[in-house]
CSV table of C-alpha atoms in Angstrom, one decimal:
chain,number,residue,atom,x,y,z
M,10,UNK,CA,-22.4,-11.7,19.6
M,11,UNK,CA,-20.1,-11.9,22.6
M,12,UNK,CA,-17.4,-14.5,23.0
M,13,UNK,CA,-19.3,-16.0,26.0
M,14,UNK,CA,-22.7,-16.3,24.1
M,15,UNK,CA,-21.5,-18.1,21.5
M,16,UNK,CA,-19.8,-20.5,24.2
M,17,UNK,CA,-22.8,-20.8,26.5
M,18,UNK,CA,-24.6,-22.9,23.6
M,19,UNK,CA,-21.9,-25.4,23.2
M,20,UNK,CA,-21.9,-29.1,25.3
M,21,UNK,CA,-19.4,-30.1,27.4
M,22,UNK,CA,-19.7,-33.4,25.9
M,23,UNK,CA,-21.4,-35.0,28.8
M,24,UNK,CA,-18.4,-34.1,31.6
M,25,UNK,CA,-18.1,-32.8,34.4
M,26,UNK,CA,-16.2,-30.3,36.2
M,27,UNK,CA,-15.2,-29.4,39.5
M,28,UNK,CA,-13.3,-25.8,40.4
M,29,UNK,CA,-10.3,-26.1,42.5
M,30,UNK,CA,-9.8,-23.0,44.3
M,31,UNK,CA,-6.3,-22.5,46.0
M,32,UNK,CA,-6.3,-20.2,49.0
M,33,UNK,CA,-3.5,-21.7,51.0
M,34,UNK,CA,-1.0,-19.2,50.5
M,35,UNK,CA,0.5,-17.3,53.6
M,36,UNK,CA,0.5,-13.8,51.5
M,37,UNK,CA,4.1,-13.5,52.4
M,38,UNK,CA,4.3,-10.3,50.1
M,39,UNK,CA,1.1,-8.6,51.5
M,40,UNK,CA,3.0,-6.8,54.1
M,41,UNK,CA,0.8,-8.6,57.0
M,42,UNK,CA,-2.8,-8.8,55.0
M,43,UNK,CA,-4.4,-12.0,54.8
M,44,UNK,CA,-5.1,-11.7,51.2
M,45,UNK,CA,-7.9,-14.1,50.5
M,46,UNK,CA,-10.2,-12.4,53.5
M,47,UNK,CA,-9.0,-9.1,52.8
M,48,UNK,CA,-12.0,-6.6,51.5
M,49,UNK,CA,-12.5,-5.8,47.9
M,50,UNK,CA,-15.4,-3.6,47.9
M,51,UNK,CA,-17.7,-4.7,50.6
M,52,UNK,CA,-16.8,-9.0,50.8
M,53,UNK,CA,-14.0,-10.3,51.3
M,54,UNK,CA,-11.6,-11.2,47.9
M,55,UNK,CA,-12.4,-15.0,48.3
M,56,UNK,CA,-16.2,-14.5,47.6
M,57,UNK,CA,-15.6,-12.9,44.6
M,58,UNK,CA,-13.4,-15.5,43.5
M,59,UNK,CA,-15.6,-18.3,44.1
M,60,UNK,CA,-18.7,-16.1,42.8
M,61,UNK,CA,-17.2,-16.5,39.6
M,62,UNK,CA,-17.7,-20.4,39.4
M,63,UNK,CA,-20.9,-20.4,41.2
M,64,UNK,CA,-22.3,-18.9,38.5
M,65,UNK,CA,-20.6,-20.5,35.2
M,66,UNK,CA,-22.4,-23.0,34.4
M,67,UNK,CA,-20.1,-25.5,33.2
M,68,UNK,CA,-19.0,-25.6,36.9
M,69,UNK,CA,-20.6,-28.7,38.9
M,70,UNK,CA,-18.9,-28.3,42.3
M,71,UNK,CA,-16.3,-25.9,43.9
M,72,UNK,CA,-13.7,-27.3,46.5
M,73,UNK,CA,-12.0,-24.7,48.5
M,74,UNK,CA,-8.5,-25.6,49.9
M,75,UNK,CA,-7.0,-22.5,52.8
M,76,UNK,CA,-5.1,-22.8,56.0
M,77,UNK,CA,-6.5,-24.5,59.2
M,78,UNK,CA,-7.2,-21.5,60.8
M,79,UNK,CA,-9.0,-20.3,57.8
M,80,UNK,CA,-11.4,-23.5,57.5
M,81,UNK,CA,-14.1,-22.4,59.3
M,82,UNK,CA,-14.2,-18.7,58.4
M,83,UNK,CA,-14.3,-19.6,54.6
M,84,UNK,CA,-17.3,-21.9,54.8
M,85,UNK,CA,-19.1,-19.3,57.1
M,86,UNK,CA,-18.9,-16.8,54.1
M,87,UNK,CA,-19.7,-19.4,51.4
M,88,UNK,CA,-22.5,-20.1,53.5
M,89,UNK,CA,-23.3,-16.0,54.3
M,90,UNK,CA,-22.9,-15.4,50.6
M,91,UNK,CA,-25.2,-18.4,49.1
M,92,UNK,CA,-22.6,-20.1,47.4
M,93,UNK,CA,-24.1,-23.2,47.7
M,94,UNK,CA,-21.5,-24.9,44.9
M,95,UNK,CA,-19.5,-25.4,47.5
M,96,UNK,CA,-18.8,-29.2,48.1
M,97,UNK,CA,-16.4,-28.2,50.3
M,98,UNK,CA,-13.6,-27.0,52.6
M,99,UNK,CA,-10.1,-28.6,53.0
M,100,UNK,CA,-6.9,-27.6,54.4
M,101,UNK,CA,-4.0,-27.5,52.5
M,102,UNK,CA,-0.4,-29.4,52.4
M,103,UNK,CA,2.9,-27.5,53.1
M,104,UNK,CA,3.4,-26.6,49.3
M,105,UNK,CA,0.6,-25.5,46.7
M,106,UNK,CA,1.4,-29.1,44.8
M,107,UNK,CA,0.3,-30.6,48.0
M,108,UNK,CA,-2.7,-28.4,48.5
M,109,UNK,CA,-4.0,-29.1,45.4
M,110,UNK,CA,-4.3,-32.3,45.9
M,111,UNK,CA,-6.0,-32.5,48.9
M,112,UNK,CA,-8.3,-30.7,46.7
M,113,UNK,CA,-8.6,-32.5,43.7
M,114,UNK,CA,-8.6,-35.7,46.6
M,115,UNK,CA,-12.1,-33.4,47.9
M,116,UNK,CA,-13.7,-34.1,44.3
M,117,UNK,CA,-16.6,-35.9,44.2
M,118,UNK,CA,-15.8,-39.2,42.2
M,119,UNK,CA,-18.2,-38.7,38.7
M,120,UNK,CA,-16.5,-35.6,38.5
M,121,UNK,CA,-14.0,-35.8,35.6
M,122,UNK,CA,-12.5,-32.4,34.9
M,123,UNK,CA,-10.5,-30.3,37.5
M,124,UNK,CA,-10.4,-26.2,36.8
M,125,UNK,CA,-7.9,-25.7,39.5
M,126,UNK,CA,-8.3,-21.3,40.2
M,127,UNK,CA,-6.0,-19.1,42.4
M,128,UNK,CA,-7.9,-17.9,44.9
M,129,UNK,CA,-6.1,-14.5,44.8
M,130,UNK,CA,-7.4,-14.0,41.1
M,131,UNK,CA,-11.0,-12.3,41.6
M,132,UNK,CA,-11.5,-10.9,38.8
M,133,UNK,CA,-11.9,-14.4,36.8
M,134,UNK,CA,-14.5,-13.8,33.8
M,135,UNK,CA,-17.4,-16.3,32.6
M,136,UNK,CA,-15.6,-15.7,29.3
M,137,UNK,CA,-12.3,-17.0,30.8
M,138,UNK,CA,-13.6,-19.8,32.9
M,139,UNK,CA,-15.8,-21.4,29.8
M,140,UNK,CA,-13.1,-20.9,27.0
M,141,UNK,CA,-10.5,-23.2,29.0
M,142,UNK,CA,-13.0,-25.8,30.6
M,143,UNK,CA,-14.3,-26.6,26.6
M,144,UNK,CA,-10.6,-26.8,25.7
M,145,UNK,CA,-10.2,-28.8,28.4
M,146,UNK,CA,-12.8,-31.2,27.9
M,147,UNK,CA,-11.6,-31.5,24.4
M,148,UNK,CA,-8.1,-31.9,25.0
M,149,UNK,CA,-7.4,-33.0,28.8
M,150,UNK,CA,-5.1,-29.7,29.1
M,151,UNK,CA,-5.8,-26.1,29.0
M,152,UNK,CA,-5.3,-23.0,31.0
M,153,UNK,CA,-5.8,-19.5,29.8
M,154,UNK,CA,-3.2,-17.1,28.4
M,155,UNK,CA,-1.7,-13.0,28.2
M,156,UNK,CA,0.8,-12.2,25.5
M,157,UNK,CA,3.8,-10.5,27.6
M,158,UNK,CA,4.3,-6.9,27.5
M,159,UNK,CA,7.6,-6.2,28.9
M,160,UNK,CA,10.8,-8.0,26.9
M,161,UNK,CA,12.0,-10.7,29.0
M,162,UNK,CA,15.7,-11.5,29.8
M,163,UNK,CA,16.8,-15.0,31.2
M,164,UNK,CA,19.8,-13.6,34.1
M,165,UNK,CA,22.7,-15.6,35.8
M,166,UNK,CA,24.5,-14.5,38.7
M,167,UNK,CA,23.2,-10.7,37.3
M,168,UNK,CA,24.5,-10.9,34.0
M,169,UNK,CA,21.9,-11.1,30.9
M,170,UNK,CA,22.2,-14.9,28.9
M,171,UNK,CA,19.8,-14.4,26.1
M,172,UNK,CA,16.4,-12.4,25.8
M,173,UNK,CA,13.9,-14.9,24.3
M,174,UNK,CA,11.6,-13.6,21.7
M,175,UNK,CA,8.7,-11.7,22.8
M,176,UNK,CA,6.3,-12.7,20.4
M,177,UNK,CA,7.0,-16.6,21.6
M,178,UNK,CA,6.0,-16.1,25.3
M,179,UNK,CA,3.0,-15.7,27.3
M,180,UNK,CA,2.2,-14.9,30.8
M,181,UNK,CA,-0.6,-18.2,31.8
M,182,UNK,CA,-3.4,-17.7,34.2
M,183,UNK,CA,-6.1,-19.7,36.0
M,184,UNK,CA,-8.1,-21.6,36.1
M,185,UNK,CA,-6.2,-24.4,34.7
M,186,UNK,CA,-8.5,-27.0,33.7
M,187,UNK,CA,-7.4,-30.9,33.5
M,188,UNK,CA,-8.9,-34.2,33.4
M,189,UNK,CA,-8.8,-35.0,36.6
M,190,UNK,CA,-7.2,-38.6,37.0
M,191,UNK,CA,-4.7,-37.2,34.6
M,192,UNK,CA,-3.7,-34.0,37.2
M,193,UNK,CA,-4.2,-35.8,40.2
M,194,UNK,CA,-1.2,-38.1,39.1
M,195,UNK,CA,1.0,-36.2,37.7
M,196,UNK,CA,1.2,-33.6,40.6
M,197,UNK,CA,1.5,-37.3,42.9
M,198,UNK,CA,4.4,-38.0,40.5
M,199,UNK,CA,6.0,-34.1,41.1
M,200,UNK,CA,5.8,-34.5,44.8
M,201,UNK,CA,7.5,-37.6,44.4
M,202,UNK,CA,10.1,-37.1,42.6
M,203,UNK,CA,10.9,-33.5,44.1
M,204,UNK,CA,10.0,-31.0,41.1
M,205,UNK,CA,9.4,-27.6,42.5
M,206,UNK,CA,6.4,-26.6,40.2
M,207,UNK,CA,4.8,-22.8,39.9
M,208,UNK,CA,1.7,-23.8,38.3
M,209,UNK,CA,0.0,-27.1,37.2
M,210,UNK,CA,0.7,-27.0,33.9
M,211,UNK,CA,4.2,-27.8,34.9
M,212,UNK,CA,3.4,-31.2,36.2
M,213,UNK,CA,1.6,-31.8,33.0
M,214,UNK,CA,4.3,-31.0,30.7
M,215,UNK,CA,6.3,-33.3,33.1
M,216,UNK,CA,5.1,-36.2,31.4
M,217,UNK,CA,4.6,-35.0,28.0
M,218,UNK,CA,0.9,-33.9,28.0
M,219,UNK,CA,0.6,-30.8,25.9
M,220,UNK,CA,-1.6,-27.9,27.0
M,221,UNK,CA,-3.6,-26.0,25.1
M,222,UNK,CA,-3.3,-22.0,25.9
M,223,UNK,CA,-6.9,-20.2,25.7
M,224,UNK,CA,-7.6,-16.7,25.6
M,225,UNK,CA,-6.7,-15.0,29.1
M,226,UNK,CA,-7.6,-11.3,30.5
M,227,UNK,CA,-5.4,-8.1,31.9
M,228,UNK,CA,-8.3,-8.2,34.8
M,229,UNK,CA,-7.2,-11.6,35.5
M,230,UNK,CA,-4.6,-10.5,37.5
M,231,UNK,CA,-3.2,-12.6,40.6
M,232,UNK,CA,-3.2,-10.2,43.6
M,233,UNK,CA,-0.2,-10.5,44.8
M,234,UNK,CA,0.8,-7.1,46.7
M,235,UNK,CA,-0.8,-4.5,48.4
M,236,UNK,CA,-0.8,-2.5,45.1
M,237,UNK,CA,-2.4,-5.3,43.9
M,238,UNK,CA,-5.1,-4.7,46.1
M,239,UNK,CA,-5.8,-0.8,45.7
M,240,UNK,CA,-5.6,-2.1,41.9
M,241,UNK,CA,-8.1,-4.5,42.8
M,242,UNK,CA,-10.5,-2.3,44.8
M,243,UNK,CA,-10.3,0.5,41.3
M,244,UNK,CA,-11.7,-2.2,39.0
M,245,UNK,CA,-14.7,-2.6,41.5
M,246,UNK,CA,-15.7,0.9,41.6
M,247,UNK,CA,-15.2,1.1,38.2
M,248,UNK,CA,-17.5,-2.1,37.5
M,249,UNK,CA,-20.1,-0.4,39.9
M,250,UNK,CA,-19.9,2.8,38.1
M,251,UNK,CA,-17.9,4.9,40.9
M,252,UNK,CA,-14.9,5.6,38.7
């Protein structure tokens, strides 16, 4: 019995959740692409992406933060595509702290768990998704994981100042899943105080709330680069069977 059959049977303990999914980026490194509406396949990347919560069924609603220009163009395909999840479409802030909480601000107000979800990671399993909202709901912070392949070193001024130990370090993924009151202040405290965060863990850990790592995936890759895309476009074809 898979991983996510053995999940589907479990409660979520009454809560519920709400997927943040961040498409606010300017896909500075995609060499002029717009990443979110560029084409994997035959839709654009952001339809997978949201697919993916549309159908788990821990997910209650999906809020959708992108660029102004963006706004309308996103709900016409959520719309196009029967994504019907979709609560729906805000812009984003001037930094990805500040454009997840217009999202999490988008959340209806039973909701009590936020998976907040790169949009730019398509590839986002049921298994994925499940594992770190249950972990979420049991422990108020979780967010999926990859052990690191390559050997890390820690650099100043181009000069190696230690190598940390492999085996102690892992790459994290989205979603990220939090109780919502929780995330919503500590990414208000961040902005406050001026904390240059990469994920949402990081405002977490801030103020001492542990997180809980879950079991990520290779597939859940964030595209990042044109490469990434090609990349992208080969694990389609090979899902479809045209590999």
């Amino acid at each position: 019995m898979g991983l996510f059959s053995i999940l589907k049977g479990k409660k979520l303990k009454t809560k519920t959740c709400a997927a943040v999914i961040v498409a606010a980026g300017s896909a500075s490194r995609m060499g002029g692409i717009d990443k979110v509406m560029a084409p994997i396949g035959l839709e654009p990347m952001l339809v997978h992406t949201v697919r993916a919560f549309q159908e788990n069924a821990f997910v209650n609603e999906i809020i959708i933060v992108t660029r102004e220009d963006l706004l309308s163009e996103a709900a016409r395909l959520c719309k196009e595509a029967c994504l019907d999840k979709v609560k729906s479409v805000v812009v984003g802030g001037a930094s990805r702290t500040e454009s997840v909480l217009n999202g999490l601000n988008a959340v209806s107000k039973e909701i009590q768990l936020a998976a907040i979800h790169d949009a730019a990671r398509p590839f986002v399993s049921q298994e994925v998704i499940t594992a770190a909202i249950l972990k979420g709901a049991d422990t108020g912070a979780a967010a999926p994981a990859i052990p690191v392949k390559d050997t890390i070193k820690v650099s100043e001024n181009g000069v190696v100042t230690d190598t940390p130990a492999r085996s102690s370090l892992k790459a994290v993924q989205t979603p990220q899943v939090f109780d919502l009151d929780f995330i919503r202040g500590a990414l208000y405290k961040a902005m406050q105080d001026g904390a240059e965060l990469t994920d949402d863990c990081m405002a977490a850990e801030r103020l001492g709330m542990k997180v809980h790592l879950t079991e990520g995936s290779e597939e859940n890759f964030k595209v990042t680069t044109p490469i990434d895309l090609m990349i992208a476009n080969a694990i389609l074809d090979e899902r479809e069977g045209r590999l």
